[in-house]
JSON list of C-alpha atoms in Angstrom, two decimals:
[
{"chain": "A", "resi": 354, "resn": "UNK", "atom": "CA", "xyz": [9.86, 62.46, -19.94]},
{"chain": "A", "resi": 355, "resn": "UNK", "atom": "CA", "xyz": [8.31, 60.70, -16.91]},
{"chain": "A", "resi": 356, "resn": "UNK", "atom": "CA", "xyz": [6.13, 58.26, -19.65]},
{"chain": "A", "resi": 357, "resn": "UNK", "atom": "CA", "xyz": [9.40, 57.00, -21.16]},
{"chain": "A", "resi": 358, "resn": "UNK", "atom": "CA", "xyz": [11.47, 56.45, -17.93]},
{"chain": "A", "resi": 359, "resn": "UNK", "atom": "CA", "xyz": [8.37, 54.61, -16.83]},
{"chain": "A", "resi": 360, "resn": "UNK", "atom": "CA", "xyz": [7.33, 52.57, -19.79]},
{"chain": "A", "resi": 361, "resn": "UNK", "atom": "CA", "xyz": [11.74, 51.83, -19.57]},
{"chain": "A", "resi": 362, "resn": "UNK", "atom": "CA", "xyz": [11.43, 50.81, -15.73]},
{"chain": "A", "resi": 363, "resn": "UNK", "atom": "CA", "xyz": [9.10, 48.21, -16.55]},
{"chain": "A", "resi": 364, "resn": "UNK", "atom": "CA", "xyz": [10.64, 46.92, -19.54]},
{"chain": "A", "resi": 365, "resn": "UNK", "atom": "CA", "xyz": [13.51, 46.59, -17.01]},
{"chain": "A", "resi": 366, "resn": "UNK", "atom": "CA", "xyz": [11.05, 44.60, -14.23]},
{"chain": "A", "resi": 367, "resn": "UNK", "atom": "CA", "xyz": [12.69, 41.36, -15.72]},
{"chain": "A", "resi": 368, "resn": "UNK", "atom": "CA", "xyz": [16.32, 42.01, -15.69]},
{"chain": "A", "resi": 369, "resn": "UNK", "atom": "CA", "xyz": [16.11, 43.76, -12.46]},
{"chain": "A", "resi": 370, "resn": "UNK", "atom": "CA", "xyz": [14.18, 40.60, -10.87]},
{"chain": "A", "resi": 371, "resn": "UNK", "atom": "CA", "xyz": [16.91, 37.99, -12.18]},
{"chain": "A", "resi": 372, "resn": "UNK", "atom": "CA", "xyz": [19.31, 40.84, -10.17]},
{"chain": "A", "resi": 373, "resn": "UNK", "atom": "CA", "xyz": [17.78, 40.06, -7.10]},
{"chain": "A", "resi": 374, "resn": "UNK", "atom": "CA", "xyz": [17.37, 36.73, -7.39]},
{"chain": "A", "resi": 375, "resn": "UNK", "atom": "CA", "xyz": [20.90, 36.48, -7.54]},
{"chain": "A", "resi": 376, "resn": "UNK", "atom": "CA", "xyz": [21.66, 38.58, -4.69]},
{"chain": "A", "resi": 377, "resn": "UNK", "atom": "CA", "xyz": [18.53, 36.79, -2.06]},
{"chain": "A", "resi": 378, "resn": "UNK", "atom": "CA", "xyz": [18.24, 33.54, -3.73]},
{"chain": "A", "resi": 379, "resn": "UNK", "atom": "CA", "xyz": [14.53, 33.91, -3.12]},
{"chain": "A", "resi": 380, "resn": "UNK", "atom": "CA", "xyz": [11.94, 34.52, -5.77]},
{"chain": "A", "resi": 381, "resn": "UNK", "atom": "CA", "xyz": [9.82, 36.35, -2.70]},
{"chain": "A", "resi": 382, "resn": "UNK", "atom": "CA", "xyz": [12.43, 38.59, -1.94]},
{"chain": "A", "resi": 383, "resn": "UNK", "atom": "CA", "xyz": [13.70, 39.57, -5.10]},
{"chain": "A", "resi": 384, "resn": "UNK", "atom": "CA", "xyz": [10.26, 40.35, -5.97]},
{"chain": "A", "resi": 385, "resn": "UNK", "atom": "CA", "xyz": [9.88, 42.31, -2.55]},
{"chain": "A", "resi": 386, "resn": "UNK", "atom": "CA", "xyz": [13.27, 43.94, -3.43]},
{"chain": "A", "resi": 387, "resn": "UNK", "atom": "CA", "xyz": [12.12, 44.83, -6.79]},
{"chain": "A", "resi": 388, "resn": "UNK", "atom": "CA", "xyz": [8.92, 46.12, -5.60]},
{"chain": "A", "resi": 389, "resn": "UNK", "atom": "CA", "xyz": [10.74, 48.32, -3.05]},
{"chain": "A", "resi": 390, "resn": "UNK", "atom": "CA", "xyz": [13.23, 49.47, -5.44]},
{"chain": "A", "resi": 391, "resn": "UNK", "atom": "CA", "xyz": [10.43, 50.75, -7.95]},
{"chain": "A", "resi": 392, "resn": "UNK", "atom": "CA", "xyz": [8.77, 52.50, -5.23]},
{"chain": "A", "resi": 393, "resn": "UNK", "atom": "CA", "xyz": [12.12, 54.36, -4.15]},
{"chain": "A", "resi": 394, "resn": "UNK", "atom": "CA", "xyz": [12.74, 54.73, -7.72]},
{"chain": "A", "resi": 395, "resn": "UNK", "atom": "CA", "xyz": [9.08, 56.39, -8.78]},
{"chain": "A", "resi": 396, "resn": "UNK", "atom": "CA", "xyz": [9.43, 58.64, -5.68]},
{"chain": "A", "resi": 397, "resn": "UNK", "atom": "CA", "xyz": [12.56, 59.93, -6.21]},
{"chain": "A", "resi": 398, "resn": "UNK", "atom": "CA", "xyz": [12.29, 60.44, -10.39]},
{"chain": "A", "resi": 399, "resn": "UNK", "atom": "CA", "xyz": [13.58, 63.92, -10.25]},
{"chain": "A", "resi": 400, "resn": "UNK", "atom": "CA", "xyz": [16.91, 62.84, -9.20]},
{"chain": "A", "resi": 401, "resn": "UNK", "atom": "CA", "xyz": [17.37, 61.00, -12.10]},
{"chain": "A", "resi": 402, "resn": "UNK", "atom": "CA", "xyz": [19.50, 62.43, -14.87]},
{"chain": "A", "resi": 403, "resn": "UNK", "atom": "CA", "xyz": [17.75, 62.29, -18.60]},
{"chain": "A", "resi": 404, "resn": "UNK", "atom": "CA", "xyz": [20.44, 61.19, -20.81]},
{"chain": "A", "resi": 405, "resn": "UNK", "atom": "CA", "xyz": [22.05, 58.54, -18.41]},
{"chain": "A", "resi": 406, "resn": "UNK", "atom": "CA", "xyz": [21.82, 55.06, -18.12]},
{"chain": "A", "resi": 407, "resn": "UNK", "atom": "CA", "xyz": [18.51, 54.18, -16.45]},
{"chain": "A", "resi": 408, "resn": "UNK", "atom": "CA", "xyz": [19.43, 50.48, -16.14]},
{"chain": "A", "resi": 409, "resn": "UNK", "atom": "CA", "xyz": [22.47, 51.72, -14.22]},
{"chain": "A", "resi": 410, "resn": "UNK", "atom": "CA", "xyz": [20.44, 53.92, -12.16]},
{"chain": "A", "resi": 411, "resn": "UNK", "atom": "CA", "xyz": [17.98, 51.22, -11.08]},
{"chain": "A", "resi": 412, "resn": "UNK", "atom": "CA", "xyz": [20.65, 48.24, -10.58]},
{"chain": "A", "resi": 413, "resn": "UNK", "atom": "CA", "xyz": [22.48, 50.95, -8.34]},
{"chain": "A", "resi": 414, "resn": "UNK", "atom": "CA", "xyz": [19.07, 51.20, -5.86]},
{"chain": "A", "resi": 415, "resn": "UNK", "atom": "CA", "xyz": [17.77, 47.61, -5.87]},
{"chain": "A", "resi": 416, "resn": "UNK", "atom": "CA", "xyz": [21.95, 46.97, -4.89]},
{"chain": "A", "resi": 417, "resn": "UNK", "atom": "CA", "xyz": [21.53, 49.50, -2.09]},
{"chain": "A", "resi": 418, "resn": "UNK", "atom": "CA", "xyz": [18.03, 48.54, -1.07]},
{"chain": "A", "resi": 419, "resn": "UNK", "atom": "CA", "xyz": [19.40, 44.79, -0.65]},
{"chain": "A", "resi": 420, "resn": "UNK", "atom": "CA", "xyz": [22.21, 46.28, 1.41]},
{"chain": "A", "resi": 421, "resn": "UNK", "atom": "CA", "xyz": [20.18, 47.92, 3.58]},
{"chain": "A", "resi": 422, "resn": "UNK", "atom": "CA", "xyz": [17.97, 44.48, 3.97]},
{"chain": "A", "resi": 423, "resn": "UNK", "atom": "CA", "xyz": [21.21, 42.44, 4.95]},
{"chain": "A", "resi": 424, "resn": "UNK", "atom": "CA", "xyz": [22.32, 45.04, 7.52]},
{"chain": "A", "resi": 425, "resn": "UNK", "atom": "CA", "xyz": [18.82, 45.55, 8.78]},
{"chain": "A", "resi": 426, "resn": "UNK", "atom": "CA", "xyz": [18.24, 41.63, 8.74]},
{"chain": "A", "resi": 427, "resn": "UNK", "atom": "CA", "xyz": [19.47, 39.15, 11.65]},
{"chain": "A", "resi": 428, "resn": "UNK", "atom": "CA", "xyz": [22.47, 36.89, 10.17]},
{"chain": "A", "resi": 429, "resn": "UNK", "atom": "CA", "xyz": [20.91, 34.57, 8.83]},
{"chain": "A", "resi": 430, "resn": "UNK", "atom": "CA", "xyz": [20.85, 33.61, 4.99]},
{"chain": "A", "resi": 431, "resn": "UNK", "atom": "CA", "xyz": [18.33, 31.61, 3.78]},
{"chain": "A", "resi": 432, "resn": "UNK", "atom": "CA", "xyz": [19.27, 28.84, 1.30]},
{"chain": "A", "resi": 433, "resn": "UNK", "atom": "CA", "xyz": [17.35, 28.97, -2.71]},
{"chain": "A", "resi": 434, "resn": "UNK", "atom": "CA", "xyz": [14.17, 28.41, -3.24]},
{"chain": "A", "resi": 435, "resn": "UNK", "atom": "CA", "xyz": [13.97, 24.33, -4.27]},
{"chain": "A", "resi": 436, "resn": "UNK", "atom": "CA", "xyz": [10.62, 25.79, -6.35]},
{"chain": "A", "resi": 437, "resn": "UNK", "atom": "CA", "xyz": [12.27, 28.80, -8.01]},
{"chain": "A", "resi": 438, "resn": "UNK", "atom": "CA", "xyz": [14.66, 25.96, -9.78]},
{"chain": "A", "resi": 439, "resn": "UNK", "atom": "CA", "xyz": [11.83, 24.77, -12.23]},
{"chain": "A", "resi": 440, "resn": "UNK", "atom": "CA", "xyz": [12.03, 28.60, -13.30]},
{"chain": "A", "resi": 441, "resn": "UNK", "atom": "CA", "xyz": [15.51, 28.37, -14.02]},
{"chain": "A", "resi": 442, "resn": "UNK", "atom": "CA", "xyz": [16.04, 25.09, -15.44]},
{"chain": "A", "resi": 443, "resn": "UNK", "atom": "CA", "xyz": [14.48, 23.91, -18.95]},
{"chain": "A", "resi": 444, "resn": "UNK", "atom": "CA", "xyz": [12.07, 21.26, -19.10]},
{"chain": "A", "resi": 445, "resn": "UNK", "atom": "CA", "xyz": [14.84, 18.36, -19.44]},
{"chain": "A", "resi": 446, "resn": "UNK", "atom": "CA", "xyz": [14.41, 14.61, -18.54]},
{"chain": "A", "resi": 447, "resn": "UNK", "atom": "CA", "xyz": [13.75, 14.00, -14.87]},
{"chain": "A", "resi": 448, "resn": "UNK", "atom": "CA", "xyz": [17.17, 12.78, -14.79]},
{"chain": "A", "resi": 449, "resn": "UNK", "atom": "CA", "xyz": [19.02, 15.88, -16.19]},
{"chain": "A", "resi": 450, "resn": "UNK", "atom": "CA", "xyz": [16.33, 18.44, -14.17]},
{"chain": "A", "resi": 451, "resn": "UNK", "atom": "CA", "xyz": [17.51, 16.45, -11.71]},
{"chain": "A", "resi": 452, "resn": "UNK", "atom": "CA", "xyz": [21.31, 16.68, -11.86]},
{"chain": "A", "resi": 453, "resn": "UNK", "atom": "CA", "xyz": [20.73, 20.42, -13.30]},
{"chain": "A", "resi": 454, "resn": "UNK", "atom": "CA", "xyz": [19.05, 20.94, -9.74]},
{"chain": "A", "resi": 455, "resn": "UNK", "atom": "CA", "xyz": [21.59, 19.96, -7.48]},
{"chain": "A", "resi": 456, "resn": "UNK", "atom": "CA", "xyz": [24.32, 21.83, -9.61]},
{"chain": "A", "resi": 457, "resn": "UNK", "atom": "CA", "xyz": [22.31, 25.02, -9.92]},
{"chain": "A", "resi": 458, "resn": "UNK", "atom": "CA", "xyz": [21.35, 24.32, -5.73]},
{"chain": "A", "resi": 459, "resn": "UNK", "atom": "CA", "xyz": [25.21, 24.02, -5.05]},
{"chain": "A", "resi": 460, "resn": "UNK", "atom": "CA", "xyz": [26.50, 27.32, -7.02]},
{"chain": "A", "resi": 461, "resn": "UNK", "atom": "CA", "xyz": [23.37, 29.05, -5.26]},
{"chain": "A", "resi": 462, "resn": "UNK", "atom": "CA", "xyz": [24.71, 28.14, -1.91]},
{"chain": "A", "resi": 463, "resn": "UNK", "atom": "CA", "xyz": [28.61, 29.02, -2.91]},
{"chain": "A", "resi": 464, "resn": "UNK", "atom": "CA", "xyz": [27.06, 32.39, -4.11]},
{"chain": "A", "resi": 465, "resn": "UNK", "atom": "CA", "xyz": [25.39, 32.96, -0.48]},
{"chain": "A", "resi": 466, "resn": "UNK", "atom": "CA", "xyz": [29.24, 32.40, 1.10]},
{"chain": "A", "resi": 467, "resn": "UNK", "atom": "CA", "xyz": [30.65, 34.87, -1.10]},
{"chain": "A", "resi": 468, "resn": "UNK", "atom": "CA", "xyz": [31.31, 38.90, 0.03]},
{"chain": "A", "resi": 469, "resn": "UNK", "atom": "CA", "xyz": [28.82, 41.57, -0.89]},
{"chain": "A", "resi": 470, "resn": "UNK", "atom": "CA", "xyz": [30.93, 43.30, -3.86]},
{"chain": "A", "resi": 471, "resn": "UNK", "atom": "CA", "xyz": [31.48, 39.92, -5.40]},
{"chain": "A", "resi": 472, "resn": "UNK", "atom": "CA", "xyz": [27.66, 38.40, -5.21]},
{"chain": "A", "resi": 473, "resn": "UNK", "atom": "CA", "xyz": [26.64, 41.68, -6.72]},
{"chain": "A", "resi": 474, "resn": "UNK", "atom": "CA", "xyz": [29.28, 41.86, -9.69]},
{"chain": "A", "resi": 475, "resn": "UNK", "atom": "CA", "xyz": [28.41, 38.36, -9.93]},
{"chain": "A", "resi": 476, "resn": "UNK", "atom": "CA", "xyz": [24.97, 39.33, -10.61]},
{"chain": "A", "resi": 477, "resn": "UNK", "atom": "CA", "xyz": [25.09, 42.11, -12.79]},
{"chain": "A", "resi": 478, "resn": "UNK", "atom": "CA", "xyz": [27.77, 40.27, -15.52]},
{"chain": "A", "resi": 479, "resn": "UNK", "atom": "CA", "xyz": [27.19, 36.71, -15.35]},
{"chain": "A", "resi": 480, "resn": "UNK", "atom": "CA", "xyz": [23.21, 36.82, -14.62]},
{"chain": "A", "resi": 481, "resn": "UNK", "atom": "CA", "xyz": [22.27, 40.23, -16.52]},
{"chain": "A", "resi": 482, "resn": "UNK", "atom": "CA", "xyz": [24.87, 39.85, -18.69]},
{"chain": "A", "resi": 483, "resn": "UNK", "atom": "CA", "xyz": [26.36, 43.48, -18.52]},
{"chain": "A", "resi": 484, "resn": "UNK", "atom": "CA", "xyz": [29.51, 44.40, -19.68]},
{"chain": "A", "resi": 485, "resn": "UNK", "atom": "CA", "xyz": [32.56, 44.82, -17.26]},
{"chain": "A", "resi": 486, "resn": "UNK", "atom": "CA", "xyz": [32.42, 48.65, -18.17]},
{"chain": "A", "resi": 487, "resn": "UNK", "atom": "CA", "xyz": [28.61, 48.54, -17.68]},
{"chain": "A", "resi": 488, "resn": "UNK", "atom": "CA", "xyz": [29.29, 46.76, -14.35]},
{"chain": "A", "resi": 489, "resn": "UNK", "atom": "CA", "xyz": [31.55, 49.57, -13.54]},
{"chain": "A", "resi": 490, "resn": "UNK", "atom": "CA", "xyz": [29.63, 52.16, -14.45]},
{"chain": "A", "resi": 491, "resn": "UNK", "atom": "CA", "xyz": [26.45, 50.89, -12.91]},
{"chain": "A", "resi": 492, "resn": "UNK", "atom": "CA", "xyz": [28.50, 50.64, -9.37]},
{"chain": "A", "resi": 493, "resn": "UNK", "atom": "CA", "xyz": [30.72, 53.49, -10.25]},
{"chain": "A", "resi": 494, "resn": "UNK", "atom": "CA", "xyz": [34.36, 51.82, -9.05]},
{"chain": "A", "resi": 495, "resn": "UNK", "atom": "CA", "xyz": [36.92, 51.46, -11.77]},
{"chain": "A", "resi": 496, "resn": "UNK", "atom": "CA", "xyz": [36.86, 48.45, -14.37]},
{"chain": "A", "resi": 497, "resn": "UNK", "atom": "CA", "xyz": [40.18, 47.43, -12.61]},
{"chain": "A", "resi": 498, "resn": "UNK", "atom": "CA", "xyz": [38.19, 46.55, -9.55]},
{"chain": "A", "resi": 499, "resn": "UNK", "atom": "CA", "xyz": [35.64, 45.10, -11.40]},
{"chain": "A", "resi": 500, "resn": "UNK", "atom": "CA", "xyz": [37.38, 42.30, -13.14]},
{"chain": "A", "resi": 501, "resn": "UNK", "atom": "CA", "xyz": [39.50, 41.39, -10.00]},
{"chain": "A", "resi": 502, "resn": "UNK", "atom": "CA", "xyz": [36.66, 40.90, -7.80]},
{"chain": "A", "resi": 503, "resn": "UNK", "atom": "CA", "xyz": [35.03, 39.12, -11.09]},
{"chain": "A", "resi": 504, "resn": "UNK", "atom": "CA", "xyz": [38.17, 36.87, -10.69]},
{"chain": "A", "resi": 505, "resn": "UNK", "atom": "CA", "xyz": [38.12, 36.09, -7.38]},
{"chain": "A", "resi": 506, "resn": "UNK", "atom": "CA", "xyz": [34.63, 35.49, -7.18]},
{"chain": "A", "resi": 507, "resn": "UNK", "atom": "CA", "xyz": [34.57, 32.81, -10.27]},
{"chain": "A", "resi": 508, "resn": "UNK", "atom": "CA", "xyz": [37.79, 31.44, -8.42]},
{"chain": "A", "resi": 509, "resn": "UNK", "atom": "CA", "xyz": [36.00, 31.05, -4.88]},
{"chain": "A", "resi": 510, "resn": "UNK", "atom": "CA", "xyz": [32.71, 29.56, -6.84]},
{"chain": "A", "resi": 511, "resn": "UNK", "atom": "CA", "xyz": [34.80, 26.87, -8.66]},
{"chain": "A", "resi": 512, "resn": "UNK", "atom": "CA", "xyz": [36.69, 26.13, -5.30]},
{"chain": "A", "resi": 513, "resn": "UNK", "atom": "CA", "xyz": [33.37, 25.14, -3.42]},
{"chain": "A", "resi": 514, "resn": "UNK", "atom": "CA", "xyz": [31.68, 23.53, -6.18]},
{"chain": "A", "resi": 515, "resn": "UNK", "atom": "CA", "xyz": [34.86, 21.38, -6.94]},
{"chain": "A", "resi": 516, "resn": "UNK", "atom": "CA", "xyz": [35.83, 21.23, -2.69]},
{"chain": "A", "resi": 517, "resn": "UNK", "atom": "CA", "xyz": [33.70, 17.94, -1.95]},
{"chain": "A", "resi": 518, "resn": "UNK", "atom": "CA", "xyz": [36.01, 16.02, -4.31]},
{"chain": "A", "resi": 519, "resn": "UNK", "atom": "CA", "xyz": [37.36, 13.13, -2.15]},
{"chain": "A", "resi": 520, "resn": "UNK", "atom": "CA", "xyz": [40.96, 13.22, -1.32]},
{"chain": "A", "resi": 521, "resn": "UNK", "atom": "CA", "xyz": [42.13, 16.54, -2.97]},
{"chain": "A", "resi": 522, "resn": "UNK", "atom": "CA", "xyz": [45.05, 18.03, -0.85]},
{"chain": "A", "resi": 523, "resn": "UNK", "atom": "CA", "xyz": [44.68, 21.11, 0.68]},
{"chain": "A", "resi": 524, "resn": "UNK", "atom": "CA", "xyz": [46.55, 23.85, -1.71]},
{"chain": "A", "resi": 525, "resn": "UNK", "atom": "CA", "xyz": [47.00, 21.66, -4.64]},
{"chain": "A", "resi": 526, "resn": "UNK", "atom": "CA", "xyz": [45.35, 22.32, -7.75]},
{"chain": "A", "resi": 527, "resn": "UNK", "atom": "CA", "xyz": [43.33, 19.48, -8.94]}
]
């Protein structure tokens, strides 16, 4: 039983990385986070439960072990990786890599602003691609909560990606 959770946990290494990424905005400490989560996970195999999600399971500690990092860490959030971008963005003309840079930069840095529960929903659905009831299960709150925190985190993203417009009043929708 060990074997397959295993040979499952590192067919997971990728999905759990892009995770973390999402959550640090750091290649180095997603990888650190993964690392750490693994290492949690491996020690503590006998609590998981054969016949459950292990993707679930996993998500659930690399969340908690980036918790623990933010509320261990000084406040200070560091902004993405300008390197880790050529990872995310396809080999386009220098003009689009360029403009697909700045975009991809900017939602980064609206991500960083946003609350906890939102970054990490954010993570799991639109980065992992999860369902909202895998997202739910995976965090265990109700699919309710899920798709309003969804909401308002998509709403807050647009807000500060669209804020630096020129003259857009305050409270009007554009």
């Amino acid at each position: 039983m060990s074997d397959d959770v295993k040979r499952e946990m590192v067919e997971l290494l990728p999905r759990l990385r892009r995770f973390a990424y999402s959550l640090t905005g750091s290649m180095e400490e997603a990888d650190d986070m993964v690392q750490t989560a693994c290492m949690k996970a491996l020690s503590r195999l006998d609590q998981f439960q054969p016949g459950t999600r292990l993707d679930s399971w996993m998500f659930r500690i690399v969340q908690t072990t980036w918790l623990d990092h933010v509320r261990s860490a000084p406040v200070q959030r560091t902004v993405a990786d300008p390197d880790a971008l050529d990872q995310a963005v396809a080999k386009d003309p220098i003009e689009e890599r360029t403009t697909a840079r700045l975009a991809l930069d900017k939602v980064r840095q609206a991500m960083g602003g946003l609350p906890e529960d939102q970054r990490v929903l954010l993570g799991l659905v639109v980065v992992d691609g999860l369902s909202y009831r895998e997202a739910a299960e995976s965090l265990g709150i109700p699919m309710g909560t899920v798709m309003s925190r969804l909401s308002r985190a998509r709403r807050r993203l647009a807000d500060a990606i669209e804020t630096p417009r020129a003259a857009t009043p305050e409270g009007s929708l554009s």
